[in-house]
mmCIF file of C-alpha atoms in Angstrom:
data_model
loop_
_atom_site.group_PDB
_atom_site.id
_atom_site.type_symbol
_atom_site.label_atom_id
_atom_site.label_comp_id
_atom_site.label_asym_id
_atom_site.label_seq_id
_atom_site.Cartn_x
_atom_site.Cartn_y
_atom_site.Cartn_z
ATOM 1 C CA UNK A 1 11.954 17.106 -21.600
ATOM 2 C CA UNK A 2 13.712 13.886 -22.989
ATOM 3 C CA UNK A 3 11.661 10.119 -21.860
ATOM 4 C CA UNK A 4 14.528 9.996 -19.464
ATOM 5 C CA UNK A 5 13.996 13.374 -17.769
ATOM 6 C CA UNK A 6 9.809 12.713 -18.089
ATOM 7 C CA UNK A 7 10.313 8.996 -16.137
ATOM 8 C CA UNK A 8 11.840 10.427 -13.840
ATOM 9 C CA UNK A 9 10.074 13.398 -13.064
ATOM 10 C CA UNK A 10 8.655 14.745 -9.189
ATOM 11 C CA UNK A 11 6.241 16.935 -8.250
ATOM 12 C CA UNK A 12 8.019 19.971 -6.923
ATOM 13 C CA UNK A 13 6.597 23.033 -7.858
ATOM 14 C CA UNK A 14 3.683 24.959 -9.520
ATOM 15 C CA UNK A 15 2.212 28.203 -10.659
ATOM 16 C CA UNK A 16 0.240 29.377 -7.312
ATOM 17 C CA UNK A 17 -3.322 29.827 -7.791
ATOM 18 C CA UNK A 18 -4.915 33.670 -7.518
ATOM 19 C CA UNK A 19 -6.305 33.932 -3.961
ATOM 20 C CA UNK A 20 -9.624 33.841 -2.996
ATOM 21 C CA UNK A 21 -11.881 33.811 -0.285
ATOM 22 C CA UNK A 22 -11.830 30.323 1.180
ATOM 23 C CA UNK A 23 -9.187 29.188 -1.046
ATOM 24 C CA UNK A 24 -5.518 28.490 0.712
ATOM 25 C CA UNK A 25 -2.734 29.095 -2.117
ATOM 26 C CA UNK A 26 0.719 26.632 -1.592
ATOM 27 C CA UNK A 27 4.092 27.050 -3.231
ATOM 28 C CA UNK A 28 6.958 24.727 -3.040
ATOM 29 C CA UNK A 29 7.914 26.171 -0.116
ATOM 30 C CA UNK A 30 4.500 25.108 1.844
ATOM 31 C CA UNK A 31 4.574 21.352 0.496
ATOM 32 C CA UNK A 32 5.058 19.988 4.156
ATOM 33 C CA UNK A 33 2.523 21.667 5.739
ATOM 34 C CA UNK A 34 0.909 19.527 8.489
ATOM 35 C CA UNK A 35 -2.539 21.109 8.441
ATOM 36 C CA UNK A 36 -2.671 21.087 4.798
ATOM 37 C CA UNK A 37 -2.523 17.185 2.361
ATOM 38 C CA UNK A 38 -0.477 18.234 -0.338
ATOM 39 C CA UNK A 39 0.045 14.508 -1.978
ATOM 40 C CA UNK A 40 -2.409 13.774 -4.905
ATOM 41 C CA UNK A 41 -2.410 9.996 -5.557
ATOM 42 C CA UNK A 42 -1.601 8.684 -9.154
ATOM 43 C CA UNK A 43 -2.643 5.378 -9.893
ATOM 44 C CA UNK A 44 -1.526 3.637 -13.187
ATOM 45 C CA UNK A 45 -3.528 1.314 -15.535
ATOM 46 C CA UNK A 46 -1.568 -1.602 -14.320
ATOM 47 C CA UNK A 47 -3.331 -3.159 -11.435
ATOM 48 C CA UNK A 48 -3.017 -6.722 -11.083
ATOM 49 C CA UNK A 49 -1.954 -8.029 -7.857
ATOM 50 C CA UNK A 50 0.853 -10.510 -8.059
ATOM 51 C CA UNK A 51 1.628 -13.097 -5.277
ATOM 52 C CA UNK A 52 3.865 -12.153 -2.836
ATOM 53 C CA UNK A 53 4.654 -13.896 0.333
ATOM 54 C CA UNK A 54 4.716 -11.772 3.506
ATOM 55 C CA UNK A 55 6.434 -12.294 6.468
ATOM 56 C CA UNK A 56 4.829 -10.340 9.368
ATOM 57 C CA UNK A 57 3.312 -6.582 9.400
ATOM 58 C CA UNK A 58 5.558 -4.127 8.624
ATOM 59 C CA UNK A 59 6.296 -0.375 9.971
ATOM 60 C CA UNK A 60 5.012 2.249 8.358
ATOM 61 C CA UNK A 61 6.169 5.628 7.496
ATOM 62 C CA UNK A 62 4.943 9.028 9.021
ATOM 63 C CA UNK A 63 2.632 10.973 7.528
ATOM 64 C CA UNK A 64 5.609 13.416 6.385
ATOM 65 C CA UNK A 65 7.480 10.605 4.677
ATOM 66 C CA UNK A 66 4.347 9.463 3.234
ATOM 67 C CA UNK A 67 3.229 12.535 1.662
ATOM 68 C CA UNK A 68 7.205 12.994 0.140
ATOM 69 C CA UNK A 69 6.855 9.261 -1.295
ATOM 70 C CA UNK A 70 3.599 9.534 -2.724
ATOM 71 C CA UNK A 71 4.598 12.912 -4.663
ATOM 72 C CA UNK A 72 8.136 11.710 -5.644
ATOM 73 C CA UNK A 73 6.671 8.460 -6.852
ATOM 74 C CA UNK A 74 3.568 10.206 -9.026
ATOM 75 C CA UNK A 75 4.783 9.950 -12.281
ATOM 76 C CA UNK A 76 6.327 6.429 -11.724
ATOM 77 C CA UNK A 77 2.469 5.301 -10.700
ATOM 78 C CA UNK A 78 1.427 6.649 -13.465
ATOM 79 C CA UNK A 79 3.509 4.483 -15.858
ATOM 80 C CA UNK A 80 3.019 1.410 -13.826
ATOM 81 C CA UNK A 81 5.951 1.602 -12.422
ATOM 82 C CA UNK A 82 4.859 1.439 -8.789
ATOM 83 C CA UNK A 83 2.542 -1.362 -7.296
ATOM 84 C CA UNK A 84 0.741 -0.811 -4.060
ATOM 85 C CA UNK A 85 0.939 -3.387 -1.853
ATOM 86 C CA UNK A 86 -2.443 -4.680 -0.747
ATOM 87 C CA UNK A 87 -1.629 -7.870 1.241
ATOM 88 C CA UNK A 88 0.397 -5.764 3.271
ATOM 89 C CA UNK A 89 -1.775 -3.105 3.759
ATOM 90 C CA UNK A 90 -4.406 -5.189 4.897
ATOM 91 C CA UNK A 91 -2.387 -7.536 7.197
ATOM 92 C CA UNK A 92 -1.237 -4.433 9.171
ATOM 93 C CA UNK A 93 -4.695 -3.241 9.473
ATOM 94 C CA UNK A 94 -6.201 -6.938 10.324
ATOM 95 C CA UNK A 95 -4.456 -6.895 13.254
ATOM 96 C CA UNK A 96 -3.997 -3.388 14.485
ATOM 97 C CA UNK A 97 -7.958 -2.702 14.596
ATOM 98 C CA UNK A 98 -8.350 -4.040 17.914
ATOM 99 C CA UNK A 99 -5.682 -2.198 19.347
ATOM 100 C CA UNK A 100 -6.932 0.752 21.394
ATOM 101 C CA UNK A 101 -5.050 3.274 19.567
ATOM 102 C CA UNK A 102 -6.122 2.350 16.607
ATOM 103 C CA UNK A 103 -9.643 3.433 16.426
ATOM 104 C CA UNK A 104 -9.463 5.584 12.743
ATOM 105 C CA UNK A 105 -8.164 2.249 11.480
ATOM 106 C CA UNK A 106 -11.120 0.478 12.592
ATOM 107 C CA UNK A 107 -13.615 2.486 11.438
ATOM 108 C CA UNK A 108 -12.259 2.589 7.959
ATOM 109 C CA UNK A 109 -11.627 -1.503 7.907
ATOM 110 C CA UNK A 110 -16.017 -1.760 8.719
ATOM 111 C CA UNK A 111 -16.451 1.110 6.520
ATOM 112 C CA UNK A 112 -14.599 -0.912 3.433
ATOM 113 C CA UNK A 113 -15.610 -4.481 4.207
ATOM 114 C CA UNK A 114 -19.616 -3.312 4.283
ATOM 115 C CA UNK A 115 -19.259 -1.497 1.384
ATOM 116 C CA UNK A 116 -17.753 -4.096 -0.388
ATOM 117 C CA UNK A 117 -20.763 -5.265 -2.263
ATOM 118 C CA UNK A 118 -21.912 -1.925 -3.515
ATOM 119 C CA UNK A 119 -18.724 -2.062 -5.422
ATOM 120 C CA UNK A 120 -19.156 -5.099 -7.501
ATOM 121 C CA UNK A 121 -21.947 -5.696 -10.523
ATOM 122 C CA UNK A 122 -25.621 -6.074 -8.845
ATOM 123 C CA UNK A 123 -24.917 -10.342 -9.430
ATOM 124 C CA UNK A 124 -21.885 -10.541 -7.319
ATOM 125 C CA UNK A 125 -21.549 -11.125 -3.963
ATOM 126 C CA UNK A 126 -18.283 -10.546 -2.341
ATOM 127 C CA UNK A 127 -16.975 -10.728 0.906
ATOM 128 C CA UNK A 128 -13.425 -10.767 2.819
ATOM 129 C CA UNK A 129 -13.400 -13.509 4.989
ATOM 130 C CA UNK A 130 -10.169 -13.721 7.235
ATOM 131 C CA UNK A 131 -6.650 -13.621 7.019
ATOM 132 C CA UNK A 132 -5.478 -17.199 7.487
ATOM 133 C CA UNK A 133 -2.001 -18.222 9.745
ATOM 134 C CA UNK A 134 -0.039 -18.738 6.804
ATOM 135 C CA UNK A 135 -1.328 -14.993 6.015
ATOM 136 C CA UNK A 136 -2.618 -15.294 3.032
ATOM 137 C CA UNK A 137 -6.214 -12.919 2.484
ATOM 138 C CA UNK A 138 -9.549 -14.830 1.807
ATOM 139 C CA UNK A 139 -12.385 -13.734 0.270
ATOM 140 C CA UNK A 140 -15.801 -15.094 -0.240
ATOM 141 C CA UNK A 141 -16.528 -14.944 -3.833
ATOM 142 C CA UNK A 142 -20.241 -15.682 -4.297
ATOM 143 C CA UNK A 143 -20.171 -18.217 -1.502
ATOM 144 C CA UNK A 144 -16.924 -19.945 -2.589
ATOM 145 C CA UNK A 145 -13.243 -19.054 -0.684
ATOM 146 C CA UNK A 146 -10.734 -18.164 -2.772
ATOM 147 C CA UNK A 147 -7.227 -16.059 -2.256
ATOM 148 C CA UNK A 148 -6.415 -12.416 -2.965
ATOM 149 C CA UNK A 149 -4.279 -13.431 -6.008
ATOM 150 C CA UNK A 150 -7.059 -15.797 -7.082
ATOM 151 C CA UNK A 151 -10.209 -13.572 -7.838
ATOM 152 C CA UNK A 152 -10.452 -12.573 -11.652
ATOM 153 C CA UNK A 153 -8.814 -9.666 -12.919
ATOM 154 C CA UNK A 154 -11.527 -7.219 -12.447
ATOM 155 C CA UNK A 155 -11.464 -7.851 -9.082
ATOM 156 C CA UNK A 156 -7.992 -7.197 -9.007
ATOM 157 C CA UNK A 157 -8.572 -3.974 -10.444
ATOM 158 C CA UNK A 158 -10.815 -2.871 -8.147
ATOM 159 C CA UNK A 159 -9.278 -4.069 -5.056
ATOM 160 C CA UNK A 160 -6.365 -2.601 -5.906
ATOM 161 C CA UNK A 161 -7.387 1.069 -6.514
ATOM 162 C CA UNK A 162 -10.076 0.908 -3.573
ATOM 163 C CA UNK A 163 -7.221 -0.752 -0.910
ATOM 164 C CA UNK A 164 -4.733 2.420 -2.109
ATOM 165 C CA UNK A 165 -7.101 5.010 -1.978
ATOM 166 C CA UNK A 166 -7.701 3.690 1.683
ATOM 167 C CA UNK A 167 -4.321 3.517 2.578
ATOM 168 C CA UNK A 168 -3.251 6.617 0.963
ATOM 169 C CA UNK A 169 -5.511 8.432 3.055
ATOM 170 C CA UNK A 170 -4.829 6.862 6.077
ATOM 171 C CA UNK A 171 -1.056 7.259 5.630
ATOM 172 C CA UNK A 172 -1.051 10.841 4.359
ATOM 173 C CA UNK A 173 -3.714 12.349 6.626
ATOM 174 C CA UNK A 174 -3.810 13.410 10.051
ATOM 175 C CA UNK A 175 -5.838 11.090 12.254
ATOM 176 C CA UNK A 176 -8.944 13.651 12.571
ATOM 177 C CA UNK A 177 -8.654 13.686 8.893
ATOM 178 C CA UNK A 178 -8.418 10.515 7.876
ATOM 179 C CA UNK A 179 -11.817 9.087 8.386
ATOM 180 C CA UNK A 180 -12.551 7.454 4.921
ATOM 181 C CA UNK A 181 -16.240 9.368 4.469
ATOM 182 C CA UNK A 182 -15.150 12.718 5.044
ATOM 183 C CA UNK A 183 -11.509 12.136 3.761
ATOM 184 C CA UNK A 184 -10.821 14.891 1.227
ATOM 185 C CA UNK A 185 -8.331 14.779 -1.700
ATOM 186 C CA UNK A 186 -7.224 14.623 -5.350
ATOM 187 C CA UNK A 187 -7.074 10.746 -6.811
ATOM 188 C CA UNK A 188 -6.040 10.988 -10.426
ATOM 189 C CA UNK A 189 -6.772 7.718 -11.940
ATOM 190 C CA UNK A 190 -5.495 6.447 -15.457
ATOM 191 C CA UNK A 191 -7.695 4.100 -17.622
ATOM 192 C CA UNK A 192 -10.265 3.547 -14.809
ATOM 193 C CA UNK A 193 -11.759 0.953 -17.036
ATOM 194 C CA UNK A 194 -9.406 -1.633 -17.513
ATOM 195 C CA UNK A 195 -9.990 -5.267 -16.811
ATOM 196 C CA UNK A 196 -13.901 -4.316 -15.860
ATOM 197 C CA UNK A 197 -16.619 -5.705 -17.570
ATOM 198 C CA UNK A 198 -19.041 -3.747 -19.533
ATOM 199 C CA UNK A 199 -21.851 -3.571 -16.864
ATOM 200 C CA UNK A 200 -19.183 -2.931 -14.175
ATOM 201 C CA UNK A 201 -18.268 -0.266 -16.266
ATOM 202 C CA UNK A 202 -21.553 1.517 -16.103
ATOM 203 C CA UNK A 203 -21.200 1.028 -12.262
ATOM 204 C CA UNK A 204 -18.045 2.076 -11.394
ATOM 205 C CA UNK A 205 -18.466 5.614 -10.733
ATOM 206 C CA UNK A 206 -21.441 5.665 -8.593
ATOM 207 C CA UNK A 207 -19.266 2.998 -6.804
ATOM 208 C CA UNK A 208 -16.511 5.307 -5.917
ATOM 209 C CA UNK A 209 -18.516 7.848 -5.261
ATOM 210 C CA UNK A 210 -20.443 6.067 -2.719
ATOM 211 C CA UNK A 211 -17.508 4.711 -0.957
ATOM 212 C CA UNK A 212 -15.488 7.448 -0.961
ATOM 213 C CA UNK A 213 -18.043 10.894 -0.849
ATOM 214 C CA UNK A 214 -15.743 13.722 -0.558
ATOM 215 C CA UNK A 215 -12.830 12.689 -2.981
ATOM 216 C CA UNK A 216 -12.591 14.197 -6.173
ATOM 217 C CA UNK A 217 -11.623 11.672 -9.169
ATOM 218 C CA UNK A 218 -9.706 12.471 -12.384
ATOM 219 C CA UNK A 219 -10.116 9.749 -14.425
ATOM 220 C CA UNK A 220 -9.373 9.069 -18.699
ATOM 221 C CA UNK A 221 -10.844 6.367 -20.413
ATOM 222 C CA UNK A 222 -11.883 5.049 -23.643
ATOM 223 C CA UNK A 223 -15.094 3.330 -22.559
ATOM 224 C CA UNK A 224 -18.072 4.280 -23.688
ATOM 225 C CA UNK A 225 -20.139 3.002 -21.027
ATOM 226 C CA UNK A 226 -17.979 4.717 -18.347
ATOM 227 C CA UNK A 227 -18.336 8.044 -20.279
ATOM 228 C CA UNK A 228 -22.467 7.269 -20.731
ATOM 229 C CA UNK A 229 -22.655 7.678 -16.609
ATOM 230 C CA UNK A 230 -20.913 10.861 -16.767
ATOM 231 C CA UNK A 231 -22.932 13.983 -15.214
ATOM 232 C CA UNK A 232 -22.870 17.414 -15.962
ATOM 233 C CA UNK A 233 -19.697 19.176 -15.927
ATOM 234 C CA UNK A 234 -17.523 15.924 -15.308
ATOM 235 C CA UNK A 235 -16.511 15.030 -18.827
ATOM 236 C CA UNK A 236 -13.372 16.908 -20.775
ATOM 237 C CA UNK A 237 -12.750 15.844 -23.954
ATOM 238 C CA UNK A 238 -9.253 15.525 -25.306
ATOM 239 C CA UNK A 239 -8.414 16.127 -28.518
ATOM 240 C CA UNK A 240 -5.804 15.051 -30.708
ATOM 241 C CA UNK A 241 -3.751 17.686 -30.647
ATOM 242 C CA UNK A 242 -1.386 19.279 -28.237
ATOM 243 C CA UNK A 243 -3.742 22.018 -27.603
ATOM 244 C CA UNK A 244 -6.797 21.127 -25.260
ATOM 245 C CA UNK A 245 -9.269 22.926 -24.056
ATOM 246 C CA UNK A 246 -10.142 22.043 -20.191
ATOM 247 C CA UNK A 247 -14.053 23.407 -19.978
ATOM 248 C CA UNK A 248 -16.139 20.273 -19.515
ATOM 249 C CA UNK A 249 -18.840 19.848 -21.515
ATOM 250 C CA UNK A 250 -22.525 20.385 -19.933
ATOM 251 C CA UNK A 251 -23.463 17.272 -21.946
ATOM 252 C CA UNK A 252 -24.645 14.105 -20.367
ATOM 253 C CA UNK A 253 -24.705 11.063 -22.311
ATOM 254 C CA UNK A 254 -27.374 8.494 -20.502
ATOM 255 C CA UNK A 255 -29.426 8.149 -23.069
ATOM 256 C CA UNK A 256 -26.822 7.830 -25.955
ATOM 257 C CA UNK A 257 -26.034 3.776 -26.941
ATOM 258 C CA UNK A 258 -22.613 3.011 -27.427
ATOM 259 C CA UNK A 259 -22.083 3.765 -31.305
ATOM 260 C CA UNK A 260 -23.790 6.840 -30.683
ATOM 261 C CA UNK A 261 -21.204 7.530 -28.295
ATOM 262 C CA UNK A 262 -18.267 5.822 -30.218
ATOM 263 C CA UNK A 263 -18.791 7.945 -32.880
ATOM 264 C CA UNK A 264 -19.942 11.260 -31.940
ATOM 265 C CA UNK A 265 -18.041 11.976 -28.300
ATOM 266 C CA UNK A 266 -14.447 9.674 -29.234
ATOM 267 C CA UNK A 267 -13.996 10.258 -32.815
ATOM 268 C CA UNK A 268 -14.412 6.992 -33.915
ATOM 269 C CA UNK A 269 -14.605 7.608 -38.114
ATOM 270 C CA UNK A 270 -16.202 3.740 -38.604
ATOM 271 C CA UNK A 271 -17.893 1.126 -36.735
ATOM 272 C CA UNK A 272 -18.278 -1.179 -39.572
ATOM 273 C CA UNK A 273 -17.398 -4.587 -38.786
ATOM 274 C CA UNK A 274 -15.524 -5.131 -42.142
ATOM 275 C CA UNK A 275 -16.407 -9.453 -41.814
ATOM 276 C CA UNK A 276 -20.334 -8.696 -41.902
ATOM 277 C CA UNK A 277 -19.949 -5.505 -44.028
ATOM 278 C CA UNK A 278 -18.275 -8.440 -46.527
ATOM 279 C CA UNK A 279 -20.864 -11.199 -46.034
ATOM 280 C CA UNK A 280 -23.661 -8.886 -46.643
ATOM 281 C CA UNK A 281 -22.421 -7.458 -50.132
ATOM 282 C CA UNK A 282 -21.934 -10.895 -50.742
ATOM 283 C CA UNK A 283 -25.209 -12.105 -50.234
ATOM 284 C CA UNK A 284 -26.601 -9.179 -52.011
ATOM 285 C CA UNK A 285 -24.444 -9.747 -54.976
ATOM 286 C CA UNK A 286 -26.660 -13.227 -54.822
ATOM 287 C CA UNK A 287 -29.701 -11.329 -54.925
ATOM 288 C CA UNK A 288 -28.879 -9.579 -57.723
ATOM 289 C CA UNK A 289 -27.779 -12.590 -59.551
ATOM 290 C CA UNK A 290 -30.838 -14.531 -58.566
ATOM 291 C CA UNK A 291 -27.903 -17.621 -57.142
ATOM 292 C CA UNK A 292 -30.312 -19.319 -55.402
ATOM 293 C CA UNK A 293 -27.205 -22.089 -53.951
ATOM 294 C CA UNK A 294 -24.676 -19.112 -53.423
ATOM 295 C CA UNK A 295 -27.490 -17.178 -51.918
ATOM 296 C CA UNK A 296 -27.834 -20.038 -49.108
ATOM 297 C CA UNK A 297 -24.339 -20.161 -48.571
ATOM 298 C CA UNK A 298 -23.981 -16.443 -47.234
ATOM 299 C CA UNK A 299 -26.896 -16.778 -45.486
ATOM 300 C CA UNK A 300 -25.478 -18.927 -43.767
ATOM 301 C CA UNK A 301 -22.431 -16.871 -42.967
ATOM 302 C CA UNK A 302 -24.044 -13.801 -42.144
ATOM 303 C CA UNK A 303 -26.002 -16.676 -39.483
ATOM 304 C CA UNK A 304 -22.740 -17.235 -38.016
ATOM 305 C CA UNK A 305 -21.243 -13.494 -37.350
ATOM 306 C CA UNK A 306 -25.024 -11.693 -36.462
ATOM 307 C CA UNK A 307 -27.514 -11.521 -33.311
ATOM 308 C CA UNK A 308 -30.879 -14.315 -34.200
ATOM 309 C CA UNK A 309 -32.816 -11.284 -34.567
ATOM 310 C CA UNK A 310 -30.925 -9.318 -36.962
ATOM 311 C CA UNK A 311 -33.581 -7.958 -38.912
ATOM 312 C CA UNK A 312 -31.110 -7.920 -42.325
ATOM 313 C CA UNK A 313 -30.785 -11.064 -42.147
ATOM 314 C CA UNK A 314 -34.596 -11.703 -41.560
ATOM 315 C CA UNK A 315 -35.025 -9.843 -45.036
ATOM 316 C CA UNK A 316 -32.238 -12.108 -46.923
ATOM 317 C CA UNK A 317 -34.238 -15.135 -46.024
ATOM 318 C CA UNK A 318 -37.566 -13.786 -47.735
ATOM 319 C CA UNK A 319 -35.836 -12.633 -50.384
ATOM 320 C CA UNK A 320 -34.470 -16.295 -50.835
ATOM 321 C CA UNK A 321 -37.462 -17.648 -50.485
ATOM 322 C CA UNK A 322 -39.111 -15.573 -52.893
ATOM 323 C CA UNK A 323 -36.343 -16.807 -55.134
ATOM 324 C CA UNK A 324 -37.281 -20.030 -54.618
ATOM 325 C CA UNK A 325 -40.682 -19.968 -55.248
ATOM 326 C CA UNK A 326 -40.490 -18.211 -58.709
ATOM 327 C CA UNK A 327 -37.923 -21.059 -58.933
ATOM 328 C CA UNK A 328 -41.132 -23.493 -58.615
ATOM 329 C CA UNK A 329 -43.520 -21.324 -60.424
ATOM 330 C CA UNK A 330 -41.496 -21.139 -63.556
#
């Protein structure tokens, strides 16, 4: 398959699974089955939401046409291609909740806004405020206002992916179905770290799994910290060849720090940070020499590039001043 062929490519068939008790086996053929949600959602690592300027709420498809637009456009999602749109999304929804036919809708607006919280870092506090008469979203970002477009990228991120999920299951599920806790489904997301800090990183997971219980998440990454909250059977990893084996590994990696990680679980072949790997043979070249002045000078260096309580550096600074005082003895 040529780039052309690959960009362009649609879900439309695949080997049928060996049946089993429990276990409902679909073909091509059975792809618009309405008791049956055969439309995993592919989400891209591009997630920043842009301004745009809406008009009014806007019709939305049927479930059918939903579930043909969300597998035709999987692939496209995938390479950023396709960006949902969350303004829209949740200007329908802001004023269809109080309708009386619209109870599903309701339930999963409450269910999203409280859980809003348990989704950011344990310092945050956010909160969706209204949606103004010029409708425009506002948010509450630790007690300030501030627009959709305006919260930092990692916000972004997030509210992106969780506002999708929600209206991918609303729009491809039946209404008995479609209640966000027991909502069931495939979300295949790529680079679920990007734009997220470090400690949201370590978060993130336990996040989605609170707010959405009975999804299951395919994820790749290349953070360590999101692969250090990793459980039992959850992690494959990917080789770099075209052959891969798909048994996860019955490792978990809590207690592993980040170079452990880095180096052991990705592959990485060096950590060295080759500007303090250079100012430390420097300043032991000094040693050697007994250069007192040259000595100080990468000392100070090293000061500049390592943590205060590096304890190399703590062991540079006797040895100078050792230096020194033979210096005064002689």
């Amino acid at each position: 398959m040529d780039q052309g062929e690959y960009r362009n490519a649609k879900i439309s068939s695949w080997k049928e699974p060996p049946s089993a008790p429990g276990i409902v086996s679909i073909t091509a053929s059975g792809l618009d089955r309405k008791d049956i949600n055969v439309a995993p959602l592919l989400l891209g690592a591009y997630r920043r939401i842009e301004y745009v300027r809406i008009e009014g709420m806007k019709r939305e498809p049927n479930i059918s046409q939903q579930r043909q637009q969300y597998r035709n456009s999987s692939f496209t999602n995938l390479e950023g291609g396709t960006l949902p749109n969350v303004k829209q999304w949740m200007i329908n929804r802001y004023f269809e909740i109080e309708k009386d036919w619209a109870k599903i809708y309701k339930d999963n607006w409450t269910w999203i806004m409280q859980n809003l919280r348990k989704i950011c870092p344990t310092n945050i506090k956010l909160d969706f405020k209204e949606i103004k008469r010029d409708l425009e979203p506002v948010f509450t970002f630790n007690g300030s206002e501030c627009y959709l477009e305006e919260i930092s990228a990692g916000f972004q991120a997030i509210l992106s992916l969780i506002f999708e999920i929600v209206e991918w299951i609303e729009g491809t599920n039946e209404e008995n179905e479609a209640y966000i806790p027991d909502a069931t489904g495939v979300v295949i997301i790529d680079e679920l770290d990007v734009h997220l800090h470090p400690e949201w990183q370590l978060t993130i997971r336990s996040a989605l799994r609170t707010v959405f219980p009975k999804l299951q998440f395919i994820v790749t990454t290349h953070s360590p910290h999101l692969i250090a909250t990793v459980e039992p059977g959850e992690l494959i990893i990917l080789p770099g060849t075209r052959e891969v084996d798909v048994r996860p590994t019955d490792q978990t990696y809590s207690g592993w720090n980040t170079d452990q990680i880095l180096e052991d679980v990705m592959g990485v072949k060096s950590l060295e940070n080759k500007l303090y790997a250079t100012a430390l043979n420097e300043a032991l070249d000094q040693v050697e020499k007994r250069d007192i002045n040259a000595l100080k000078i990468s000392i100070e260096k090293l000061q500049s590039i390592v943590h205060p309580s590096n304890t190399i550096l703590e062991v540079l600074q006797i040895k100078l001043a050792q230096l020194e005082l033979g210096d005064r003895n002689d």
